[in-house]
Structure formats: C-alpha cells, structure tokens
PDB file of C-alpha atoms in Angstrom:
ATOM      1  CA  UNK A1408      73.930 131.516 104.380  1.00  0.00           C
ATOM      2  CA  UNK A1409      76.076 131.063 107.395  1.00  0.00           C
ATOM      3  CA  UNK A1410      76.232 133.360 110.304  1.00  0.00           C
ATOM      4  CA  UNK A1411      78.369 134.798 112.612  1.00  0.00           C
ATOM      5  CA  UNK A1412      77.926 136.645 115.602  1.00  0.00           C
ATOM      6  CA  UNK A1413      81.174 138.801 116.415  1.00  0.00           C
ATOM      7  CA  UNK A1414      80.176 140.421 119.478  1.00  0.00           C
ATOM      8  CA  UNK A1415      78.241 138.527 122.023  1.00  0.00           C
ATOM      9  CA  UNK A1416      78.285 138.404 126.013  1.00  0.00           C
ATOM     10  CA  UNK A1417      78.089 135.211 128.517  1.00  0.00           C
ATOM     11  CA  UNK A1418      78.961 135.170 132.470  1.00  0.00           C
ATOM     12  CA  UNK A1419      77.756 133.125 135.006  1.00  0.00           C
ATOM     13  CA  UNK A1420      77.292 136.131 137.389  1.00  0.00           C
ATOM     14  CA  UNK A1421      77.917 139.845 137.815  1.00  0.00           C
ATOM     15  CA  UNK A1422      79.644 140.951 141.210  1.00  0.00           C
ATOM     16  CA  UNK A1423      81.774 143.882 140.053  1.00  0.00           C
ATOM     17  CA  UNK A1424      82.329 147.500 140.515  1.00  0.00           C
ATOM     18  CA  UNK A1425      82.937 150.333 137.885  1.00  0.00           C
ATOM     19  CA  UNK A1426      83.584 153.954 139.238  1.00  0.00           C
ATOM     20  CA  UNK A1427      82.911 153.229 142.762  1.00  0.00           C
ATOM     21  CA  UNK A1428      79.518 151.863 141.468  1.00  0.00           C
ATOM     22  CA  UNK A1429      78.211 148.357 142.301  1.00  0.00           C
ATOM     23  CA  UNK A1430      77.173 145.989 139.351  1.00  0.00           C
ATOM     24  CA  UNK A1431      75.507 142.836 140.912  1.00  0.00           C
ATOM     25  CA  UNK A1432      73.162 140.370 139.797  1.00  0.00           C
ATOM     26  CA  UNK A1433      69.637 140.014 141.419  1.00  0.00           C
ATOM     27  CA  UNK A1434      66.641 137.824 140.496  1.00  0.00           C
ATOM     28  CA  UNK A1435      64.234 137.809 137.245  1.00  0.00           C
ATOM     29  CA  UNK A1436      66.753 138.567 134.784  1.00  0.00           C
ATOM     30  CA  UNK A1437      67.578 142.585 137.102  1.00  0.00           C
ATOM     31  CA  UNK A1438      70.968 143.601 138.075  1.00  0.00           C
ATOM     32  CA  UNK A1439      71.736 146.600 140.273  1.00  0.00           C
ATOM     33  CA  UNK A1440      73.537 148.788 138.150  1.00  0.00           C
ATOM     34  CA  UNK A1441      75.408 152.025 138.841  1.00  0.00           C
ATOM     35  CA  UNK A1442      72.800 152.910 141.373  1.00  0.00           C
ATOM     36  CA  UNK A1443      69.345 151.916 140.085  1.00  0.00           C
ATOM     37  CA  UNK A1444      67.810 148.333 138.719  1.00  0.00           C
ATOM     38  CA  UNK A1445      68.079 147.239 135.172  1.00  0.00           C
ATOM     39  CA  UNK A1446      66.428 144.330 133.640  1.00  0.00           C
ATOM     40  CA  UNK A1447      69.948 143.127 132.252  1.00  0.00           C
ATOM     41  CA  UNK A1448      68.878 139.892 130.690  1.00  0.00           C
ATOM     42  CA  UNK A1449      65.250 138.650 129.727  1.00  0.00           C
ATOM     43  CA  UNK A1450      63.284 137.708 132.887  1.00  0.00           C
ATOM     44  CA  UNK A1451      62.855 134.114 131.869  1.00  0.00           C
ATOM     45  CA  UNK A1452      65.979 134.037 133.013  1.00  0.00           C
ATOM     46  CA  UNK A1453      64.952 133.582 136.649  1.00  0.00           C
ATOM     47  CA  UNK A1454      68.653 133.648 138.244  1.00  0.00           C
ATOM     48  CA  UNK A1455      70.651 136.033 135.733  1.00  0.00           C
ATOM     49  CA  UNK A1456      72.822 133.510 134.943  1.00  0.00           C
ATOM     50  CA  UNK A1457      73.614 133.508 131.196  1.00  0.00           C
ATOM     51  CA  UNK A1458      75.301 130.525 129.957  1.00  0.00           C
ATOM     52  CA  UNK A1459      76.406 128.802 127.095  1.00  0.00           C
ATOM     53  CA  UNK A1460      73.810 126.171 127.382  1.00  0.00           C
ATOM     54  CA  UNK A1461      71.077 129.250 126.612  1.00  0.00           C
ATOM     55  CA  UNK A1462      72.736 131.354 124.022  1.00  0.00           C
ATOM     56  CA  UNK A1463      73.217 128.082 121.976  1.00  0.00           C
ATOM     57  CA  UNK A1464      69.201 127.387 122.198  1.00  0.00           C
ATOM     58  CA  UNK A1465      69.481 131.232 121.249  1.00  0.00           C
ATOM     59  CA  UNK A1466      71.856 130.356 118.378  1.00  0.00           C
ATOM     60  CA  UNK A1467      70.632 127.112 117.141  1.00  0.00           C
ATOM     61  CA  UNK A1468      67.170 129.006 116.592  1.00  0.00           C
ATOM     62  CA  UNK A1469      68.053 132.119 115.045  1.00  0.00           C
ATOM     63  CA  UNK A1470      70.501 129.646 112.628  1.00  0.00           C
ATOM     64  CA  UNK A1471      73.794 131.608 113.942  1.00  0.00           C
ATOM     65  CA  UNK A1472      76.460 129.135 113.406  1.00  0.00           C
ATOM     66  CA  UNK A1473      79.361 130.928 115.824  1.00  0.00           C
ATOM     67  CA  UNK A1474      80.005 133.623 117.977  1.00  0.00           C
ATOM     68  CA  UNK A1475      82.651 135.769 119.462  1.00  0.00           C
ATOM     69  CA  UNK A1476      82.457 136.196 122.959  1.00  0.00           C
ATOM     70  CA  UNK A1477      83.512 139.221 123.987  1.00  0.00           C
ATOM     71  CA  UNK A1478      83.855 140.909 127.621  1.00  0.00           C
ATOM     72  CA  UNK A1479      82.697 144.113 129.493  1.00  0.00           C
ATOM     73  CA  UNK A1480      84.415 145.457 133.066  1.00  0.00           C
ATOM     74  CA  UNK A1481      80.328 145.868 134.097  1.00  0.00           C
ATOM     75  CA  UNK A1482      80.004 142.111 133.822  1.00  0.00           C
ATOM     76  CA  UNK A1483      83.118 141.782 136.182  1.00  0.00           C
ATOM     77  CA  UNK A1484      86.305 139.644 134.450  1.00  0.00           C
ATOM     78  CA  UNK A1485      84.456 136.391 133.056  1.00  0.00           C
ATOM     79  CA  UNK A1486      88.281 134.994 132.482  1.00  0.00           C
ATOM     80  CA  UNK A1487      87.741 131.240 133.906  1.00  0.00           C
ATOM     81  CA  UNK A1488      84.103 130.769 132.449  1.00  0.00           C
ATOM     82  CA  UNK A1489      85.072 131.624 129.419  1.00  0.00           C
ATOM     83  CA  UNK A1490      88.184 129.141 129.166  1.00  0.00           C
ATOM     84  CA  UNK A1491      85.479 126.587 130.118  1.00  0.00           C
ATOM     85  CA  UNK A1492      82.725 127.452 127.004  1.00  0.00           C
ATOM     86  CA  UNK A1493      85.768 127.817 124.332  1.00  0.00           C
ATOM     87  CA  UNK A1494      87.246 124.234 125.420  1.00  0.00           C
ATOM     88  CA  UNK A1495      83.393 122.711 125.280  1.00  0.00           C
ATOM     89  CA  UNK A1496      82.487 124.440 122.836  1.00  0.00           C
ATOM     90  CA  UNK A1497      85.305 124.882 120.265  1.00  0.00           C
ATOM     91  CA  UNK A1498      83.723 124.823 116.861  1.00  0.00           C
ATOM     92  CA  UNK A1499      80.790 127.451 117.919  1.00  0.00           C
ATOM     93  CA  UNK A1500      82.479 130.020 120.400  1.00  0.00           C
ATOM     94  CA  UNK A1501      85.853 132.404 120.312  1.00  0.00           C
ATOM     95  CA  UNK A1502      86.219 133.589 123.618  1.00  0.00           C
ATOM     96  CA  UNK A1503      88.032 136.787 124.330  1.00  0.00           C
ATOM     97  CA  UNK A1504      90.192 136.477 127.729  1.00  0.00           C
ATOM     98  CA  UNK A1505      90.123 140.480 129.648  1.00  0.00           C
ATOM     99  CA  UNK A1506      92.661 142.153 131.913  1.00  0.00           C
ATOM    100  CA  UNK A1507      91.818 145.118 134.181  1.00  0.00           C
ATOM    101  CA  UNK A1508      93.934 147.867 132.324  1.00  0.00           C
ATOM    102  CA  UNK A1509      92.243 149.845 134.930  1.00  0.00           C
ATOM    103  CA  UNK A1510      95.189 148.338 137.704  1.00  0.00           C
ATOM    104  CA  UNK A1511      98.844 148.564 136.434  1.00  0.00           C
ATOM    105  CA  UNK A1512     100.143 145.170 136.495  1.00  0.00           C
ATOM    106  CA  UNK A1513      97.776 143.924 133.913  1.00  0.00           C
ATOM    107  CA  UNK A1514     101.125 143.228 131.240  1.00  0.00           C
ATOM    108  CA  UNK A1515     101.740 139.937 133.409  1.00  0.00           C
ATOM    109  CA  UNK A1516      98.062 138.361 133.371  1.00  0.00           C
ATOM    110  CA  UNK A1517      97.586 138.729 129.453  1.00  0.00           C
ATOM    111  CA  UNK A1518     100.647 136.806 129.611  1.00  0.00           C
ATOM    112  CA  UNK A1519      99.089 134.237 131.502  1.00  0.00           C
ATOM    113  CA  UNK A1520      95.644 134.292 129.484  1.00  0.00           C
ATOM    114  CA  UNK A1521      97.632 134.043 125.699  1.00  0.00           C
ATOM    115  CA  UNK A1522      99.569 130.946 127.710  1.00  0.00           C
ATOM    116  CA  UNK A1523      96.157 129.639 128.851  1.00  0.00           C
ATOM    117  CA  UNK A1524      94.967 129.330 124.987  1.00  0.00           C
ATOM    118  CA  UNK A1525      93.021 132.968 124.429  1.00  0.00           C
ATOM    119  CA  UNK A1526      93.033 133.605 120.864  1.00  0.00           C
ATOM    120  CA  UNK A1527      91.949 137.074 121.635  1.00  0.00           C
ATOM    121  CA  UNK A1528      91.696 139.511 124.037  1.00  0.00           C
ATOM    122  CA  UNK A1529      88.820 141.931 124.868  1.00  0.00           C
ATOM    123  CA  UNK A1530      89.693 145.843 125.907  1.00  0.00           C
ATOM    124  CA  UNK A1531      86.403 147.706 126.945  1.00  0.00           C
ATOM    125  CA  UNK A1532      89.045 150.903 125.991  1.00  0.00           C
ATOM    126  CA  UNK A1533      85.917 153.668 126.808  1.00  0.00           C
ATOM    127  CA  UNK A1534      86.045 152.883 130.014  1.00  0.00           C
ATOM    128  CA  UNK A1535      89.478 153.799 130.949  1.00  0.00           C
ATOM    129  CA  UNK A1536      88.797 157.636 129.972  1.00  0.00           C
ATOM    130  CA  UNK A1537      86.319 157.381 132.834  1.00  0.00           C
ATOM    131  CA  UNK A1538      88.450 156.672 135.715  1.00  0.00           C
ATOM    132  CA  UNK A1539      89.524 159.038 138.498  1.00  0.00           C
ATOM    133  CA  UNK A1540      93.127 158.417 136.066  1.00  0.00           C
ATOM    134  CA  UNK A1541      92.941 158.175 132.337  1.00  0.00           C
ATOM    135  CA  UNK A1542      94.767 154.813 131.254  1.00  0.00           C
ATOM    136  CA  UNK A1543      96.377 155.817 127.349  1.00  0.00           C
ATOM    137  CA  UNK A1544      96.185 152.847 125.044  1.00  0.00           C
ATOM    138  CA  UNK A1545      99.451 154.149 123.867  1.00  0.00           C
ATOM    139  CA  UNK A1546     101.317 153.777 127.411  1.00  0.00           C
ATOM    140  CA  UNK A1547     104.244 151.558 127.479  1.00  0.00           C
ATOM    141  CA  UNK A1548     102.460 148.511 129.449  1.00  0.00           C
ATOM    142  CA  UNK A1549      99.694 148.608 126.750  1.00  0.00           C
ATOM    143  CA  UNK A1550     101.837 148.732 123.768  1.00  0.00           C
ATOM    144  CA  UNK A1551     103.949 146.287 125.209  1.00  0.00           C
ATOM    145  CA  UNK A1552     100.894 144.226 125.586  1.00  0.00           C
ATOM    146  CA  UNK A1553     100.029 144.827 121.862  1.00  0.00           C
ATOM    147  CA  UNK A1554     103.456 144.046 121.337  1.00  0.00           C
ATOM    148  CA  UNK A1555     102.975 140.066 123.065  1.00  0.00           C
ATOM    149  CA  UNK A1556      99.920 140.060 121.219  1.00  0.00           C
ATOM    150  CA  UNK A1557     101.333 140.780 117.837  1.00  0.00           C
ATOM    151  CA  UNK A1558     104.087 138.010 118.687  1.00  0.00           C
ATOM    152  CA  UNK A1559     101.240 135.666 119.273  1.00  0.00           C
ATOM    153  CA  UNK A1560      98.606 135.548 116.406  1.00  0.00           C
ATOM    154  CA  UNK A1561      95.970 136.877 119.744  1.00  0.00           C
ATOM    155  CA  UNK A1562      93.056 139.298 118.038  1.00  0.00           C
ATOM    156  CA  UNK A1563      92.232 142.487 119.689  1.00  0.00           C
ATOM    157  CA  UNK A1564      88.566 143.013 120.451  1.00  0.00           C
ATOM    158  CA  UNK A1565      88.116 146.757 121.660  1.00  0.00           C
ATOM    159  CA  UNK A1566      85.217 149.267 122.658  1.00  0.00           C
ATOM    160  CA  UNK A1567      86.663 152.884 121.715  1.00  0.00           C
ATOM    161  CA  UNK A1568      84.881 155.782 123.651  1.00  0.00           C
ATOM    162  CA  UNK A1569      82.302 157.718 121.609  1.00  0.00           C
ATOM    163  CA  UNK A1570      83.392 159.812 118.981  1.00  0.00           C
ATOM    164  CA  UNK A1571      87.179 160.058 117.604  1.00  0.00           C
ATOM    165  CA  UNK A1572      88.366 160.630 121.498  1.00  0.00           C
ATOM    166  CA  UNK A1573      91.106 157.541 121.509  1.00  0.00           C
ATOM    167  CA  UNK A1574      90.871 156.972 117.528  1.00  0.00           C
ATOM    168  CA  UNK A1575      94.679 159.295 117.636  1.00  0.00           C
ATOM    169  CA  UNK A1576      95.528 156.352 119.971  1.00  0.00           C
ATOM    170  CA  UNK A1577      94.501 154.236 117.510  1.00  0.00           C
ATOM    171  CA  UNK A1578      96.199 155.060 114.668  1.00  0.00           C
ATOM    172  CA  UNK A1579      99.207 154.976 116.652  1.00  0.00           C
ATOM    173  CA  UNK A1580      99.052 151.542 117.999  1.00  0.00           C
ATOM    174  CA  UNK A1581      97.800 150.449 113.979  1.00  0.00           C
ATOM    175  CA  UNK A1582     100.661 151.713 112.621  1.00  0.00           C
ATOM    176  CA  UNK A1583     103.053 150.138 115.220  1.00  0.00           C
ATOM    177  CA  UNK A1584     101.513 146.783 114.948  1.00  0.00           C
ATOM    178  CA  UNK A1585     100.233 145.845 111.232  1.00  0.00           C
ATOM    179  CA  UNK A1586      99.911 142.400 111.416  1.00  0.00           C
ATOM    180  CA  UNK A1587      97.937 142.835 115.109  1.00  0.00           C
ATOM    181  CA  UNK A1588      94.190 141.909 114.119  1.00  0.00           C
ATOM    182  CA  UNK A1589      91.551 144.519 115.374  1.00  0.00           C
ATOM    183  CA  UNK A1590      87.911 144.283 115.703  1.00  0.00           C
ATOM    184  CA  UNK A1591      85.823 147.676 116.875  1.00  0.00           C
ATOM    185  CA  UNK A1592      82.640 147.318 118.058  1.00  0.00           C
ATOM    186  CA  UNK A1593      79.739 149.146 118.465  1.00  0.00           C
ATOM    187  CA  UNK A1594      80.090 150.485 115.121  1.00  0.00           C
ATOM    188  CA  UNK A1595      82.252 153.107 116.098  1.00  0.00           C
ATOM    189  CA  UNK A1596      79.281 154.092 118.389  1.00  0.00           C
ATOM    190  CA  UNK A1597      77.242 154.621 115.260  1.00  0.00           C
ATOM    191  CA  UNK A1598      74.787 157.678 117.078  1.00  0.00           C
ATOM    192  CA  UNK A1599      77.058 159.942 118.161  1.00  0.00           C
ATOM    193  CA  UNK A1600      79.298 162.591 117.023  1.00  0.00           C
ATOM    194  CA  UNK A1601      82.430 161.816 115.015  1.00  0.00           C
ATOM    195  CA  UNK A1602      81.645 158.040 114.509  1.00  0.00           C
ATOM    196  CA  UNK A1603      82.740 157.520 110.783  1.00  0.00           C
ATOM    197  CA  UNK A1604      85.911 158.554 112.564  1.00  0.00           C
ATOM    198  CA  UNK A1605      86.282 155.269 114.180  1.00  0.00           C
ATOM    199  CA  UNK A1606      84.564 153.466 110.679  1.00  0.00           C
ATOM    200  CA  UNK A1607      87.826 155.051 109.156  1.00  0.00           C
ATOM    201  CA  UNK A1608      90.172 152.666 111.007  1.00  0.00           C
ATOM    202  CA  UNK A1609      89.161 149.728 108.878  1.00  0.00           C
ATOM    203  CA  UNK A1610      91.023 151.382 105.904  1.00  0.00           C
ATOM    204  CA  UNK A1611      94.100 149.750 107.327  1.00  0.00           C
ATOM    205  CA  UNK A1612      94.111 145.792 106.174  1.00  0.00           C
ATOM    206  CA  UNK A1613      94.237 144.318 110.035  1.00  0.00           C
ATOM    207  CA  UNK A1614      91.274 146.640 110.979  1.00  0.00           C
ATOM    208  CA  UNK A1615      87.828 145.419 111.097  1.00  0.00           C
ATOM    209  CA  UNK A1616      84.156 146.846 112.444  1.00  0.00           C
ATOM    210  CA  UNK A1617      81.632 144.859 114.309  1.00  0.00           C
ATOM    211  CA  UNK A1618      78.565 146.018 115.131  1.00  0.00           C
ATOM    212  CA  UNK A1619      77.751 144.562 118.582  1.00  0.00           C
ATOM    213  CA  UNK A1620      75.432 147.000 120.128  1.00  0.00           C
ATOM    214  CA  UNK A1621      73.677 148.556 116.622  1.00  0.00           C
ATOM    215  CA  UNK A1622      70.101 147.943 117.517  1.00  0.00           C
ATOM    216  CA  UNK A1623      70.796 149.189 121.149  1.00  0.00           C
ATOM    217  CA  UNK A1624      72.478 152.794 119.724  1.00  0.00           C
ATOM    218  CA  UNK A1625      68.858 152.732 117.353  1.00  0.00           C
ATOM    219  CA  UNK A1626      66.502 151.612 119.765  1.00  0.00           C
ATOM    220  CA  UNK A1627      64.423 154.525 119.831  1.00  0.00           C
ATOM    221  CA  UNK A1628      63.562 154.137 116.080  1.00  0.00           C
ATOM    222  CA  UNK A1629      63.159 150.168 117.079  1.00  0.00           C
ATOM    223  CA  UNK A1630      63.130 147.718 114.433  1.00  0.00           C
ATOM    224  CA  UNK A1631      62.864 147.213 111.218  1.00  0.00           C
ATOM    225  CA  UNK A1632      66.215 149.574 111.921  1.00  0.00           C
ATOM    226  CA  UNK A1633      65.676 151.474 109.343  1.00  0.00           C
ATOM    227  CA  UNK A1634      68.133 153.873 110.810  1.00  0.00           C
ATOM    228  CA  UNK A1635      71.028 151.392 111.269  1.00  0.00           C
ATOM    229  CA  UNK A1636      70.768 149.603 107.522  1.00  0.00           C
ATOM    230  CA  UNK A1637      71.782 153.187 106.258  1.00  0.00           C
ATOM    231  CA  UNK A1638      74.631 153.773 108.875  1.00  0.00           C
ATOM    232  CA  UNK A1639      75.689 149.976 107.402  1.00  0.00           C
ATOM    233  CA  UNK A1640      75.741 151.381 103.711  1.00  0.00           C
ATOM    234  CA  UNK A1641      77.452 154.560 105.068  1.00  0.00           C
ATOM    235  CA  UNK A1642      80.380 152.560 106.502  1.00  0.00           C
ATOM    236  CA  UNK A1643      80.534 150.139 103.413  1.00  0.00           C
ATOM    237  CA  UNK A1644      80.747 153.096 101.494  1.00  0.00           C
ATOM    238  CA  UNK A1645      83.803 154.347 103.569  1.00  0.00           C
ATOM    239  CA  UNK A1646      85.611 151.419 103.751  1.00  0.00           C
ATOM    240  CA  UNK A1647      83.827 148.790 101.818  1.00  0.00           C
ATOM    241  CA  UNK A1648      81.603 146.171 103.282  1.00  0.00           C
ATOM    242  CA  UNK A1649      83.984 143.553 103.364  1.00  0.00           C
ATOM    243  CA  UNK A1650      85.507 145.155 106.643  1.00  0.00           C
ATOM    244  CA  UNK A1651      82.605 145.393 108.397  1.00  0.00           C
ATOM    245  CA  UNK A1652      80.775 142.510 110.374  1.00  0.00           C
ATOM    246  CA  UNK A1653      77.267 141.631 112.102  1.00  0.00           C
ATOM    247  CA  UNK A1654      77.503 141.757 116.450  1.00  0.00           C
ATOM    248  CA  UNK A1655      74.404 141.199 118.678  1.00  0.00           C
ATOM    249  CA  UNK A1656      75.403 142.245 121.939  1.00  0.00           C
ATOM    250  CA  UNK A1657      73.627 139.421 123.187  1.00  0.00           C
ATOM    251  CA  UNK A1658      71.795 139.258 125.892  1.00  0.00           C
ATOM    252  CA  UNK A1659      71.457 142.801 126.725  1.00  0.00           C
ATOM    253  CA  UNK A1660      70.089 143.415 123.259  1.00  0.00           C
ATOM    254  CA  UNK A1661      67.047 140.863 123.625  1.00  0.00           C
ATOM    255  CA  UNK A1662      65.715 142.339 126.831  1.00  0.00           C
ATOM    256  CA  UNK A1663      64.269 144.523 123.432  1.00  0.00           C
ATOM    257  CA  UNK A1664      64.228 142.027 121.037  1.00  0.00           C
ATOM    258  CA  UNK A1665      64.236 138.596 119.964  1.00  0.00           C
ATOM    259  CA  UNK A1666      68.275 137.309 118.831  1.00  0.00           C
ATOM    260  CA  UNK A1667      66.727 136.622 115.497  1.00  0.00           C
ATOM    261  CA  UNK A1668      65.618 140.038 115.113  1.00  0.00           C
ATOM    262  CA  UNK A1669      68.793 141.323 115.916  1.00  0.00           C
ATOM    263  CA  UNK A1670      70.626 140.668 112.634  1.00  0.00           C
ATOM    264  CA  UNK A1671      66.550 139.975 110.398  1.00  0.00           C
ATOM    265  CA  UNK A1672      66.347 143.835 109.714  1.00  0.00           C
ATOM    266  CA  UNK A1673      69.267 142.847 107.604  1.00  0.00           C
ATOM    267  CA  UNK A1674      68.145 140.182 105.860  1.00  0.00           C
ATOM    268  CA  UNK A1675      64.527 142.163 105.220  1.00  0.00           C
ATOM    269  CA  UNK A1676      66.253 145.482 103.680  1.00  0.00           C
ATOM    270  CA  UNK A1677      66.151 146.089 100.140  1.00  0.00           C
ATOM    271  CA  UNK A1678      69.083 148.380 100.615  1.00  0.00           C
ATOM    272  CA  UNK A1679      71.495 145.691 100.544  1.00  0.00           C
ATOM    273  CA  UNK A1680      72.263 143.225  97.850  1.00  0.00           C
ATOM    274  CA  UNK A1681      72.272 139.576  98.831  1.00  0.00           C
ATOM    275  CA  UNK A1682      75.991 139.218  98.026  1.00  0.00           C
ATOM    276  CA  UNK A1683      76.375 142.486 101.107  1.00  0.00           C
ATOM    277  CA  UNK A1684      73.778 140.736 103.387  1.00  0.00           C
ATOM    278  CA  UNK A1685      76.353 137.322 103.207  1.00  0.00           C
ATOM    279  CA  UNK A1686      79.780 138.922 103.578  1.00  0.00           C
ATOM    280  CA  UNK A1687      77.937 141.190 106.513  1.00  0.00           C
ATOM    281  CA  UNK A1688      76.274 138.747 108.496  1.00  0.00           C
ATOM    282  CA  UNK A1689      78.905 135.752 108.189  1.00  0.00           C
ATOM    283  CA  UNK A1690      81.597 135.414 105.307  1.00  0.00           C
ATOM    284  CA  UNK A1691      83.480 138.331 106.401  1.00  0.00           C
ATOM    285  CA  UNK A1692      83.926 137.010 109.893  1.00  0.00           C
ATOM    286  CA  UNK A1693      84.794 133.534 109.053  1.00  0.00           C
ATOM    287  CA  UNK A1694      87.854 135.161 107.303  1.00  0.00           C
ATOM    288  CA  UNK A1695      88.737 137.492 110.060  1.00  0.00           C
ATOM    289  CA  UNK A1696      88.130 135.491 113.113  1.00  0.00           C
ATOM    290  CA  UNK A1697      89.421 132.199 111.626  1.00  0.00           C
ATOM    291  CA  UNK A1698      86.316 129.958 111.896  1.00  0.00           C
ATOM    292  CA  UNK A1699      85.964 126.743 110.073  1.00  0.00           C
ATOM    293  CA  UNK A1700      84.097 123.788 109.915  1.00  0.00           C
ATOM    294  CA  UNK A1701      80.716 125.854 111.031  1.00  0.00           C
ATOM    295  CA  UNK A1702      77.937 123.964 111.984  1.00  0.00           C
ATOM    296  CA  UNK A1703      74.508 124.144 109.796  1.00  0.00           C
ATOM    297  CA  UNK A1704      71.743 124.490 111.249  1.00  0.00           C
ATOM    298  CA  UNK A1705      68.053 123.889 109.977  1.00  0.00           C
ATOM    299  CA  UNK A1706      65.260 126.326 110.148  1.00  0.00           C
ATOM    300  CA  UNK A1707      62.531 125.055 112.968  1.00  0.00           C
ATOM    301  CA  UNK A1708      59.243 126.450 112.344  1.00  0.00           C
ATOM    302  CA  UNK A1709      57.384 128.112 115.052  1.00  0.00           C
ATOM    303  CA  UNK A1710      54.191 126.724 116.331  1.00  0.00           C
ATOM    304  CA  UNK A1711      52.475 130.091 115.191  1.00  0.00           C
ATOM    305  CA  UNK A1712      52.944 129.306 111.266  1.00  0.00           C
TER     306      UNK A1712
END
C-alpha cells in the first residue's frame, strides 16, 4: 500500500497576525498564539522551524510516500518556502501557493503564484467570516480568481468554516466552475453541527474531502479514533469512499501523536475493508492530486521490537 498525505503543514517560521492577534514563533517547539503559548510543534524541535528535511524523516518512517502541503493565515504566507520544497522535492511534495483574500488586491498575486509553477492554491476560507469585514467566496475578485484557476489546471485546497455557513457559497462557485478541482479539509469539520453538509459537496465529480485535522476534531476520545473511523464510514456512505482522502495536519497533530498514528487507527479498524483502507489512505489521492512515480519505502523496525 502506498500513501498519501493530502493535508500537511511546513514553514520555516511564524511571524504573522490574525484578528489583531500576534502568531510568532518562540523556542522548544511554543509559539505565542492569539494571546497565550501553545506548544505548536513537538519540542524536539528546539527552534520551531519545521522543514522539509524533518517531515521527510517523518514520512520516510511512517512509509507515506507524498504529501500535499497545504497553508494556514496563522502560519503567516509560506509562498517562497514552499516554491523551494516543491522544486527539491518534486516527486514527494505538492505545494499549495496562498494569497491574503483578507486584503483586496489578492486577484493579481495568484496570478503571479500560477505563473511561478503552483499547481494549487490553498484558501483557509473560515477565516474570512472572522474579520472585522466578511470576504464572500462568491465576490467578483474570488470568482474571477476561480475563474484563472479553472483556465489553468491549479487545484483548490480550502478550509470551509464549521458547519454549512459558506457551503451556499460553495455550491455556487461548483456549479460555475466544473472542471475546477476541490479538496475540503478537515472533514467538513467532522464535530460540529451541520458537517455532512460540507461531506455533501463531494457528490459533484471535481469535489473531493480530505481529512487533515480528524484526530485533532477527536482528540478528546484520543486514539484508536474510534470516533473518527465511523464519521469515515458515514461520509463513504454519503458520497462513497472514493471521494474522500487521508490528511494529517502535520505537525500540529503530533504534538498528540506520533505521524504514524495519525492515519494507523485506519489501518487497525475492522470497520473498513482493505480495498476502503487503500483507496482512503493513498489510491484516491494519487488520482486526484496527480501523483506518479511514488517512492516506496521499506518498513524500519524500531529498536523496541
């Protein structure tokens, strides 16, 4: 089995703001965040910089052949790092380039990151219900965004606010642009209200699921998941498991638990069959994202066995 990781996270540092609210990177693995400290990666790593270099130890362990870099707005716009890790690293990393929808204007520099070889483009869409001014994914810069995108083959990687709150944007932008490619992560923010809502999207052939952030939204029941593997059989039951694909949402996710454990409670559950478990965890998004030629990687025994 092959596997892909569609929703991971890599920056070199954090110096941002989000509401008026500093997001800055500190020492130990800690950021400042929106007014208190949060371990934000694992302490090991001593000067919060996570790289390429670590998630691929990360990867090569855990056997994860590729990933899909995504972006946040609290990790600040990792634009030019990211253009450095998917030229490096071609075979093992999609990076998604990020404007700030946030600041009209933003129409011009995804121009500049599709003409800087992005092959997709990252929208952290809850976000910009939270601003002093609600940004509509259905205003005429955005659509005329999706529009360029379309034109251009570029994948859209978005975060939808919880519940069905911009899934009516949605629909609208899907049924303007059918051949734009769409990946929603978080599972349609699988814990709260409403969140099938956003599963429903994938009925529509360009419209996929990822689900970065799934042991974060169950961390209270912690792993084996037990929680999240029915949520998983819920969706496929909506809209059938070949639309739906594994995410990390590396590193935040391991300050909990190990990357391997991220996507084992899948590969442990009896609730899936073994043809589910490979379509979830890597066939389906080696169709989607376009991956080929993926790298195989041998399993490394631990010095405790």
């Amino acid at each position: 089995m092959q596997i892909i990781d569609a929703h991971a996270h890599l920056w070199l540092h954090q110096d941002t703001e989000v509401n008026g609210m500093k997001i800055k990177t500190l020492e130990n693995g800690r950021s400042l965040f929106m007014g208190e400290i949060r371990q934000m990666v694992p302490p090991f790593i001593i000067d919060g910089r996570n790289t390429a270099e670590i998630f691929l130890s990360n990867m090569d362990y855990a056997q994860v052949s590729a990933a899909v870099i995504t972006q946040e707005y609290i990790d600040g716009l990792q634009n030019d790092y990211l253009r450095e890790v998917q030229n490096k690293y071609p075979n093992r990393f999609l990076c998604c380039g990020m404007v700030d929808a946030r600041v009209p204007g933003y129409l011009k520099h995804g121009e500049e990151l599709i003409k800087q070889g992005f092959g997709a483009l990252k929208l952290p869409a809850g976000r910009l219900i939270m601003s002093d001014k609600r940004v509509w994914l259905t205003c005429d810069e955005m659509m005329q965004l999706f529009r360029l995108m379309e034109q251009n083959d570029v994948l859209f990687s978005v975060d939808l606010a919880d519940g069905n709150e911009q899934v009516a944007e949605m629909e609208e932008i899907i049924k303007e642009f059918p051949k734009l490619r769409i990946a929603i992560g978080h599972f349609g923010m699988v814990t709260q209200p409403n969140w099938l809502d956003q599963i429903r999207l994938a009925r529509h052939p360009n419209v996929r699921i990822e689900s970065g952030g799934i042991t974060w939204l169950f961390n209270s029941e912690f792993y084996p998941f037990k929680g999240a593997v029915k949520a998983i059989k819920e969706a496929a039951g909506e809209v059938g498991i070949e639309k739906l694909m594994w995410g990390s949402d590396y590193p935040r996710t391991i300050t909990a638990i190990t990357y391997r454990m991220s996507y084992d409670f899948v590969l442990k559950t009896d609730e899936l069959s073994q043809e589910e478990k490979e379509a979830f965890l890597g066939k389906n998004a080696a169709s989607f994202y376009g991956f080929t030629d993926l790298v195989e990687l041998p399993y490394i025994k631990n010095m405790s066995e």
